[in-house]
Amino acid sequence: MKAVVQTNFDDSVSAYDAYERQTGRFTALARLLAAEMSARVDGPFAAVLDAGAGTGVSTRVFADRAQRTVALDLSREMVRELESAPRVEGDFDHLPFVDGTFDGVAFTASLFLVPDPAVAVREAVRVLRPEGVVGAVAPLGWVDADGRDVFADLERESRSPTGADAVEAALADEFTVTTGTWRFSTTAADVRRFHAIPAMAARLYPTLDADERVAKARDLLDGLEGTVEQRWRWIVGVAE
Ligand SMILES: C[S@@+](CC[C@H](N)C(=O)[O-])C[C@H]1O[C@@H](n2cnc3c(N)ncnc32)[C@H](O)[C@@H]1O
């Protein structure tokens, strides 16, 4: 499963960057998450781990609020895009840091990508200082004006769960958590752009190769029109 996720993101660098340039969505999520996390510490962060940093969108946001930000990602191709911050190719289930290294650990749109988020959450507990803060953002999907899942009637291979509930439950086991939902008005064209990222199209067609799955996602979403609402759950935890 992890090797598949890694390959999917290795294949996604240019499409991910193009989506971010066009929408700024991951920057917006990281800024909102950073604000929630910052509200729970005294002063700026000394050291933040950006866990699942990708090409560094979230790293740049956290770097504005921390004296030191370390980017870690499973995908060599994603993380090599990042030039400014210390970067580590690694798995957030096995963090290569000693206990108590950070006062913030942020999972911006990353913790839902593992089968069991509890493993990474325990690692976050270990590398956090006692007063540390953890934050995560996980997708809740897209809904139309009537609140219906826009994918509900679309034929695809997978109805892959978003994992938001599992992420929240894992964090709540170890931290006192606060959670909420962020809603973004999103064009149909942006939903198509999102699924032009091979790693994102994999949630619809996990068994196809990158080009095929992106092409099938484009066909699937061809008829989508107007605007829909994209929802993300945020969860911030402080040590109990
Ligand atoms: C949707 S991207 C988000 C990237 C970045 N946080 C941002 O805001 O743009 C999710 C990232 O999580 C990484 N990832 C998934 N599972 C991981 C794991 N077990 N350890 C480290 N990184 C992981 C992927 O490689 C990918 O780059």
CSV table of C-alpha atoms and ligand atoms in Angstrom, one decimal:
chain,number,residue,atom,x,y,z
A,1,MET,CA,0.0,0.0,0.0
A,2,LYS,CA,2.8,2.5,0.9
A,3,ALA,CA,4.8,1.6,-2.2
A,4,VAL,CA,1.7,2.3,-4.2
A,5,VAL,CA,1.1,5.7,-2.5
A,6,GLN,CA,4.8,6.5,-3.0
A,7,THR,CA,4.7,5.7,-6.7
A,8,ASN,CA,1.4,7.5,-7.2
A,9,PHE,CA,3.0,10.7,-5.7
A,10,ASP,CA,6.3,10.2,-7.5
A,11,ASP,CA,4.2,10.4,-10.7
A,12,SER,CA,2.3,13.5,-9.6
A,13,VAL,CA,4.8,16.3,-9.2
A,14,SER,CA,4.0,18.4,-12.3
A,15,ALA,CA,0.2,17.9,-12.1
A,16,TYR,CA,0.2,18.6,-8.4
A,17,ASP,CA,2.2,21.9,-8.9
A,18,ALA,CA,-0.1,22.9,-11.8
A,19,TYR,CA,-3.2,22.3,-9.6
A,20,GLU,CA,-1.7,24.3,-6.8
A,21,ARG,CA,-0.7,27.2,-9.1
A,22,GLN,CA,-4.3,27.3,-10.4
A,23,THR,CA,-6.2,26.9,-7.2
A,24,GLY,CA,-4.0,27.6,-4.2
A,25,ARG,CA,-6.1,25.0,-2.4
A,26,PHE,CA,-3.3,23.3,-0.4
A,27,THR,CA,-1.8,26.6,0.5
A,28,ALA,CA,-5.2,27.7,1.9
A,29,LEU,CA,-5.5,24.5,3.9
A,30,ALA,CA,-2.0,24.8,5.3
A,31,ARG,CA,-2.6,28.4,6.3
A,32,LEU,CA,-5.9,27.5,8.1
A,33,LEU,CA,-4.3,24.6,9.8
A,34,ALA,CA,-1.2,26.7,10.9
A,35,ALA,CA,-3.5,29.3,12.3
A,36,GLU,CA,-5.5,26.7,14.4
A,37,MET,CA,-2.2,25.2,15.6
A,38,SER,CA,-0.6,28.5,16.4
A,39,ALA,CA,-3.6,29.6,18.5
A,40,ARG,CA,-2.8,26.7,20.9
A,41,VAL,CA,0.9,27.6,21.6
A,42,ASP,CA,2.6,30.6,23.3
A,43,GLY,CA,4.5,32.5,20.7
A,44,PRO,CA,6.0,31.1,17.5
A,45,PHE,CA,6.9,27.5,17.0
A,46,ALA,CA,10.5,26.5,17.7
A,47,ALA,CA,10.4,23.5,15.4
A,48,VAL,CA,7.7,22.1,13.2
A,49,LEU,CA,7.6,18.8,11.4
A,50,ASP,CA,5.7,19.0,8.1
A,51,ALA,CA,4.7,15.3,7.9
A,52,GLY,CA,3.8,14.5,4.3
A,53,ALA,CA,5.2,17.7,2.9
A,54,GLY,CA,4.8,16.9,-0.7
A,55,THR,CA,6.5,19.5,-2.9
A,56,GLY,CA,6.6,21.9,0.0
A,57,VAL,CA,3.4,23.9,-0.2
A,58,SER,CA,2.6,23.3,3.5
A,59,THR,CA,6.3,23.6,4.4
A,60,ARG,CA,6.5,27.2,3.1
A,61,VAL,CA,3.4,28.1,5.2
A,62,PHE,CA,4.7,26.6,8.4
A,63,ALA,CA,8.2,28.1,7.8
A,64,ASP,CA,6.6,31.5,8.2
A,65,ARG,CA,5.5,30.6,11.7
A,66,ALA,CA,8.4,28.5,13.0
A,67,GLN,CA,12.0,29.1,13.7
A,68,ARG,CA,12.7,25.8,12.0
A,69,THR,CA,10.6,23.6,9.8
A,70,VAL,CA,11.5,20.1,8.6
A,71,ALA,CA,9.8,18.6,5.6
A,72,LEU,CA,9.3,14.8,5.5
A,73,ASP,CA,7.7,12.8,2.7
A,74,LEU,CA,7.6,9.3,1.4
A,75,SER,CA,7.9,10.4,-2.2
A,76,ARG,CA,11.4,11.2,-3.3
A,77,GLU,CA,10.1,13.0,-6.4
A,78,MET,CA,7.7,15.2,-4.4
A,79,VAL,CA,10.1,16.2,-1.7
A,80,ARG,CA,13.1,16.9,-4.0
A,81,GLU,CA,11.1,19.9,-5.4
A,82,LEU,CA,11.7,21.6,-2.1
A,83,GLU,CA,14.9,23.5,-1.9
A,84,SER,CA,14.7,25.8,1.1
A,85,ALA,CA,13.8,23.8,4.2
A,86,PRO,CA,15.6,20.7,5.6
A,87,ARG,CA,14.0,17.8,3.8
A,88,VAL,CA,13.9,14.1,4.7
A,89,GLU,CA,12.7,11.3,2.5
A,90,GLY,CA,10.9,9.1,5.0
A,91,ASP,CA,7.7,7.5,6.4
A,92,PHE,CA,5.8,9.3,9.1
A,93,ASP,CA,5.0,5.9,10.6
A,94,HIS,CA,8.8,5.6,11.5
A,95,LEU,CA,10.1,9.1,12.1
A,96,PRO,CA,13.9,9.4,12.0
A,97,PHE,CA,14.0,11.9,14.9
A,98,VAL,CA,14.7,11.6,18.6
A,99,ASP,CA,12.0,12.0,21.2
A,100,GLY,CA,10.8,15.6,21.9
A,101,THR,CA,12.3,17.2,18.8
A,102,PHE,CA,9.3,19.3,17.7
A,103,ASP,CA,6.7,21.5,19.3
A,104,GLY,CA,4.4,21.1,16.2
A,105,VAL,CA,3.7,18.2,13.9
A,106,ALA,CA,1.4,19.0,10.9
A,107,PHE,CA,-0.2,16.6,8.5
A,108,THR,CA,-1.7,18.8,5.8
A,109,ALA,CA,-3.7,16.4,3.6
A,110,SER,CA,-1.4,13.4,4.3
A,111,LEU,CA,-2.5,11.4,7.4
A,112,PHE,CA,-5.5,9.9,5.7
A,113,LEU,CA,-3.2,8.2,3.1
A,114,VAL,CA,-2.1,5.4,5.4
A,115,PRO,CA,-4.2,2.3,6.4
A,116,ASP,CA,-3.8,2.9,10.1
A,117,PRO,CA,-3.2,6.6,11.1
A,118,ALA,CA,-2.8,5.5,14.8
A,119,VAL,CA,0.8,4.4,14.0
A,120,ALA,CA,1.8,7.9,12.8
A,121,VAL,CA,-0.1,9.5,15.6
A,122,ARG,CA,2.0,7.6,18.2
A,123,GLU,CA,5.1,8.6,16.4
A,124,ALA,CA,3.9,12.3,16.5
A,125,VAL,CA,3.4,11.9,20.3
A,126,ARG,CA,7.0,10.6,20.6
A,127,VAL,CA,8.7,13.4,18.6
A,128,LEU,CA,6.6,16.1,20.2
A,129,ARG,CA,7.6,18.0,23.3
A,130,PRO,CA,5.1,17.8,26.2
A,131,GLU,CA,3.4,21.1,25.3
A,132,GLY,CA,3.4,20.2,21.6
A,133,VAL,CA,0.5,20.6,19.2
A,134,VAL,CA,-0.5,18.3,16.3
A,135,GLY,CA,-2.7,19.2,13.4
A,136,ALA,CA,-4.3,17.3,10.5
A,137,VAL,CA,-6.5,18.0,7.5
A,138,ALA,CA,-8.4,15.2,5.8
A,139,PRO,CA,-10.8,15.2,2.8
A,140,LEU,CA,-14.6,14.9,3.2
A,141,GLY,CA,-15.2,15.1,-0.6
A,142,TRP,CA,-17.4,17.3,-2.8
A,143,VAL,CA,-21.1,18.0,-2.4
A,144,ASP,CA,-23.7,19.7,-4.6
A,145,ALA,CA,-26.1,22.5,-3.6
A,146,ASP,CA,-28.4,19.8,-2.0
A,147,GLY,CA,-25.6,18.4,0.1
A,148,ARG,CA,-25.3,15.3,-2.1
A,149,ASP,CA,-21.9,13.6,-2.8
A,150,VAL,CA,-21.2,14.6,-6.4
A,151,PHE,CA,-19.6,11.2,-6.9
A,152,ALA,CA,-22.6,9.2,-5.6
A,153,ASP,CA,-24.0,8.3,-9.0
A,154,LEU,CA,-20.8,8.2,-10.9
A,155,GLU,CA,-19.5,4.8,-12.0
A,156,ARG,CA,-16.0,4.2,-10.8
A,157,GLU,CA,-13.9,1.3,-9.6
A,158,SER,CA,-13.5,2.5,-6.0
A,159,ARG,CA,-15.6,4.2,-3.4
A,160,SER,CA,-12.5,4.7,-1.4
A,161,PRO,CA,-13.2,6.1,2.1
A,162,THR,CA,-11.7,9.5,2.7
A,163,GLY,CA,-10.4,8.4,6.1
A,164,ALA,CA,-11.3,11.6,7.9
A,165,ASP,CA,-13.1,9.7,10.7
A,166,ALA,CA,-10.2,7.3,11.2
A,167,VAL,CA,-7.8,10.3,11.4
A,168,GLU,CA,-9.9,12.1,13.9
A,169,ALA,CA,-10.3,8.9,16.0
A,170,ALA,CA,-6.6,8.2,16.0
A,171,LEU,CA,-5.8,11.7,17.1
A,172,ALA,CA,-8.5,11.7,19.8
A,173,ASP,CA,-6.9,8.6,21.3
A,174,GLU,CA,-3.7,10.5,22.1
A,175,PHE,CA,-4.7,14.1,22.3
A,176,THR,CA,-7.4,16.5,23.5
A,177,VAL,CA,-8.8,17.4,20.0
A,178,THR,CA,-10.7,20.2,18.5
A,179,THR,CA,-12.2,19.7,15.1
A,180,GLY,CA,-14.2,21.4,12.4
A,181,THR,CA,-15.0,21.5,8.7
A,182,TRP,CA,-13.6,23.9,6.1
A,183,ARG,CA,-15.8,24.4,3.0
A,184,PHE,CA,-14.6,25.8,-0.4
A,185,SER,CA,-16.7,26.8,-3.3
A,186,THR,CA,-15.1,24.9,-6.2
A,187,THR,CA,-15.7,24.9,-9.9
A,188,ALA,CA,-16.3,21.7,-11.8
A,189,ALA,CA,-13.2,22.6,-13.8
A,190,ASP,CA,-11.2,22.5,-10.5
A,191,VAL,CA,-12.6,19.1,-9.6
A,192,ARG,CA,-11.4,17.9,-13.0
A,193,ARG,CA,-8.0,19.5,-12.4
A,194,PHE,CA,-7.7,17.8,-9.0
A,195,HIS,CA,-8.3,14.4,-10.6
A,196,ALA,CA,-5.7,15.2,-13.3
A,197,ILE,CA,-3.2,14.5,-10.5
A,198,PRO,CA,-2.4,10.8,-10.9
A,199,ALA,CA,-2.3,10.3,-7.1
A,200,MET,CA,-5.8,11.8,-6.8
A,201,ALA,CA,-7.3,9.9,-9.8
A,202,ALA,CA,-6.1,6.7,-7.9
A,203,ARG,CA,-9.0,7.2,-5.5
A,204,LEU,CA,-11.3,6.5,-8.4
A,205,TYR,CA,-9.3,4.0,-10.4
A,206,PRO,CA,-6.7,2.4,-8.2
A,207,THR,CA,-5.8,-0.5,-10.5
A,208,LEU,CA,-5.1,1.5,-13.7
A,209,ASP,CA,-1.7,3.0,-14.6
A,210,ALA,CA,-1.2,6.7,-14.2
A,211,ASP,CA,-2.1,7.9,-17.7
A,212,GLU,CA,-5.1,5.6,-18.0
A,213,ARG,CA,-6.6,6.5,-14.7
A,214,VAL,CA,-6.2,10.2,-15.3
A,215,ALA,CA,-7.9,9.8,-18.8
A,216,LYS,CA,-10.8,7.8,-17.2
A,217,ALA,CA,-11.2,10.4,-14.5
A,218,ARG,CA,-11.4,13.1,-17.1
A,219,ASP,CA,-14.1,11.2,-19.0
A,220,LEU,CA,-16.0,10.5,-15.7
A,221,LEU,CA,-16.0,14.1,-14.7
A,222,ASP,CA,-16.6,15.5,-18.2
A,223,GLY,CA,-20.3,16.2,-17.6
A,224,LEU,CA,-19.8,18.0,-14.2
A,225,GLU,CA,-20.9,21.6,-14.4
A,226,GLY,CA,-21.2,24.7,-12.2
A,227,THR,CA,-19.8,24.9,-8.7
A,228,VAL,CA,-19.7,22.4,-5.9
A,229,GLU,CA,-18.5,22.5,-2.4
A,230,GLN,CA,-15.3,20.8,-1.4
A,231,ARG,CA,-15.1,19.9,2.3
A,232,TRP,CA,-12.1,19.2,4.5
A,233,ARG,CA,-12.1,18.2,8.2
A,234,TRP,CA,-9.5,19.7,10.4
A,235,ILE,CA,-8.3,18.3,13.7
A,236,VAL,CA,-5.9,19.9,16.1
A,237,GLY,CA,-4.7,18.1,19.2
A,238,VAL,CA,-2.9,19.2,22.4
A,239,ALA,CA,-1.2,16.8,24.8
A,240,GLU,CA,-3.6,15.5,27.4
B,1,LIG,C1,-1.9,15.5,-0.8
B,1,LIG,S1,-0.1,15.6,-0.6
B,1,LIG,C2,0.0,16.9,0.5
B,1,LIG,C3,1.3,17.6,0.4
B,1,LIG,C4,1.5,18.9,1.3
B,1,LIG,N1,1.3,18.7,2.7
B,1,LIG,C5,0.7,20.0,0.7
B,1,LIG,O1,0.0,20.6,1.5
B,1,LIG,O2,0.8,20.3,-0.5
B,1,LIG,C6,0.1,14.2,0.5
B,1,LIG,C7,1.6,13.8,0.7
B,1,LIG,O3,1.7,12.9,1.8
B,1,LIG,C8,2.8,12.0,1.4
B,1,LIG,N2,2.6,10.7,2.2
B,1,LIG,C9,1.7,9.8,2.1
B,1,LIG,N3,1.9,8.8,3.0
B,1,LIG,C10,3.1,9.1,3.7
B,1,LIG,C11,3.8,8.5,4.7
B,1,LIG,N4,3.5,7.3,5.2
B,1,LIG,N5,4.9,9.1,5.1
B,1,LIG,C12,5.3,10.3,4.6
B,1,LIG,N6,4.6,11.0,3.6
B,1,LIG,C13,3.5,10.4,3.2
B,1,LIG,C14,2.6,11.8,-0.1
B,1,LIG,O4,3.8,11.3,-0.7
B,1,LIG,C15,2.2,13.2,-0.5
B,1,LIG,O5,3.4,13.9,-0.9
